[in-house]
Short mmCIF file of C-alpha atoms in Angstrom, two decimals:
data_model
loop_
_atom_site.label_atom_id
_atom_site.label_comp_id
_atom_site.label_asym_id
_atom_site.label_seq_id
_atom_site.Cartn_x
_atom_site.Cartn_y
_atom_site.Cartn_z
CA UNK A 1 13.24 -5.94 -14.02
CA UNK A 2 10.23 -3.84 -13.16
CA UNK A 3 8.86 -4.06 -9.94
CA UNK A 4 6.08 -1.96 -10.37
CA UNK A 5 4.25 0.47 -11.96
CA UNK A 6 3.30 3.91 -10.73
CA UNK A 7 0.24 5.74 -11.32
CA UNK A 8 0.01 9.67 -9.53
CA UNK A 9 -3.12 11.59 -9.20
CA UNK A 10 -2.33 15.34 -10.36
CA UNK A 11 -5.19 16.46 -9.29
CA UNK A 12 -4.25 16.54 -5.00
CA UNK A 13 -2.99 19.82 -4.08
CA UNK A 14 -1.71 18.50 -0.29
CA UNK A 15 -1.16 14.91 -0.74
CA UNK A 16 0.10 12.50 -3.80
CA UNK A 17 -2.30 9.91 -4.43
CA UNK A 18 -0.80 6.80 -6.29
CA UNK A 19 -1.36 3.38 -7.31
CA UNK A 20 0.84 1.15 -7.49
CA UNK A 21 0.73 -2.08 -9.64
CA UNK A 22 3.09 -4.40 -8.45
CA UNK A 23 4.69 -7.82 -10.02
CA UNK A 24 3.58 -9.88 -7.20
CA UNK A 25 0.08 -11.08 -5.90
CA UNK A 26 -0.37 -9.36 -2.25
CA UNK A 27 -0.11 -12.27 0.30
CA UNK A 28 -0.84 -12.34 4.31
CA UNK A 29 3.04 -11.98 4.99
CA UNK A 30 3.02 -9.14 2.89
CA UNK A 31 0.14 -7.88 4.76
CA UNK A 32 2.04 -8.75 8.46
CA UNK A 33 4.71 -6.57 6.43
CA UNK A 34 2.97 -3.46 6.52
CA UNK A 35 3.05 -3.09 10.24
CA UNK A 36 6.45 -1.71 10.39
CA UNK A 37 4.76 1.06 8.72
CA UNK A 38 1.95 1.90 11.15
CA UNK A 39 -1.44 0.22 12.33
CA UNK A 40 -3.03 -2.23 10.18
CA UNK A 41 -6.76 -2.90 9.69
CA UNK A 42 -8.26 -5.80 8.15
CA UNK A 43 -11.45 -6.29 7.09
CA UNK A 44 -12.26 -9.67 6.01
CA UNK A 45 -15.49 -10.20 4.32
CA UNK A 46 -14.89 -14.04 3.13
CA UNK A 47 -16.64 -15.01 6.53
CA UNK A 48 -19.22 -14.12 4.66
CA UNK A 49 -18.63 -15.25 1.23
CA UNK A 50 -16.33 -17.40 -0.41
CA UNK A 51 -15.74 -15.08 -2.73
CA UNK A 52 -15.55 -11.85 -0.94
CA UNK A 53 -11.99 -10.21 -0.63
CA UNK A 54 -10.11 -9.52 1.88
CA UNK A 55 -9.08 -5.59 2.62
CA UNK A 56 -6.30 -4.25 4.78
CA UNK A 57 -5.09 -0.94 5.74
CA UNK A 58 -2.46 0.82 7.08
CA UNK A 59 -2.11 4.63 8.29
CA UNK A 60 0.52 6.35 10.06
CA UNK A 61 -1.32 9.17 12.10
CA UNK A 62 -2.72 11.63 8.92
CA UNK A 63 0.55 11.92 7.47
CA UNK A 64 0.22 8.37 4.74
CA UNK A 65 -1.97 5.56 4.11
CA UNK A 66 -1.64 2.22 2.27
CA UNK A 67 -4.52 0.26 1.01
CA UNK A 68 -4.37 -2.78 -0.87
CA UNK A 69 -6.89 -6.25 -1.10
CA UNK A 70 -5.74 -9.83 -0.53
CA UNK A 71 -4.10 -11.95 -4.14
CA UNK A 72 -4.75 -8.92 -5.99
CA UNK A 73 -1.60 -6.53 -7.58
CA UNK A 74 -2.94 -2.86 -6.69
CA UNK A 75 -1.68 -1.31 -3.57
CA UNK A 76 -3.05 2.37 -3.08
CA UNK A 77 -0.76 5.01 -1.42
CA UNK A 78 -1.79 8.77 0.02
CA UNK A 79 0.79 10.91 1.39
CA UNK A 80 1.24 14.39 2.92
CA UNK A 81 3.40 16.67 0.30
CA UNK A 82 5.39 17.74 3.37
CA UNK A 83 6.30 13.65 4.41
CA UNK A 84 7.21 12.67 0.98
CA UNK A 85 10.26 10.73 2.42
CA UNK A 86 7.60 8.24 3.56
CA UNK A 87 7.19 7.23 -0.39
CA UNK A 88 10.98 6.66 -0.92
CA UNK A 89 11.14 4.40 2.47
CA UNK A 90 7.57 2.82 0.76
CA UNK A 91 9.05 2.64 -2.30
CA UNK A 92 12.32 0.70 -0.92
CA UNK A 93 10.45 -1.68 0.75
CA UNK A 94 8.16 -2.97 -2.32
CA UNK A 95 11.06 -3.30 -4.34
CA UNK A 96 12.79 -5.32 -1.20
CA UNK A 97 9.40 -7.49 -1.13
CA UNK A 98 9.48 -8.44 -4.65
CA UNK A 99 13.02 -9.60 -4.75
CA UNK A 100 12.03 -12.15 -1.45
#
């Protein structure tokens, strides 16, 4: 079974830039998740809509960033060329969430 499906930028010289479509909608656990891998930043615009989304972030210093938006199945990933063993311990984990 797939768990998702990667997408890489070739056009980064320093960092890969992927996306990441995944099998499952992105929930609030799956948010709370994400902190193991650094600070995470919300920004919730449905306080001012109904139908607004919901945004979240999380960096590590400069060396990666995840970015994905509330029920949707995109998750956006940026990462140094020189901490690329940040996207295998990524990588590990998304296949780890869509198995729970």
């Amino acid at each position: 079974m797939i768990m998702y499906r990667y997408t890489e930028s070739k056009n980064c010289k320093n960092q890969i830039k992927a996306i990441y479509e995944v099998n499952f909608e992105l929930t609030k656990s799956f948010m709370e998740a994400l902190k193991q891998f650094g600070e995470l930043k919300v920004l919730d615009f449905s306080q001012f809509s109904p139908n607004a989304k919901v945004f979240f972030k999380v960096t590590y210093q400069d060396m990666y960033c995840i970015e994905g938006t509330l029920n949707e199945k995109l998750l956006f990933f940026s990462c140094k060329k020189t901490h690329l063993h940040f996207k295998d311990k990524w990588e590990k984990f998304l296949i780890e969430e869509a198995h729970s």
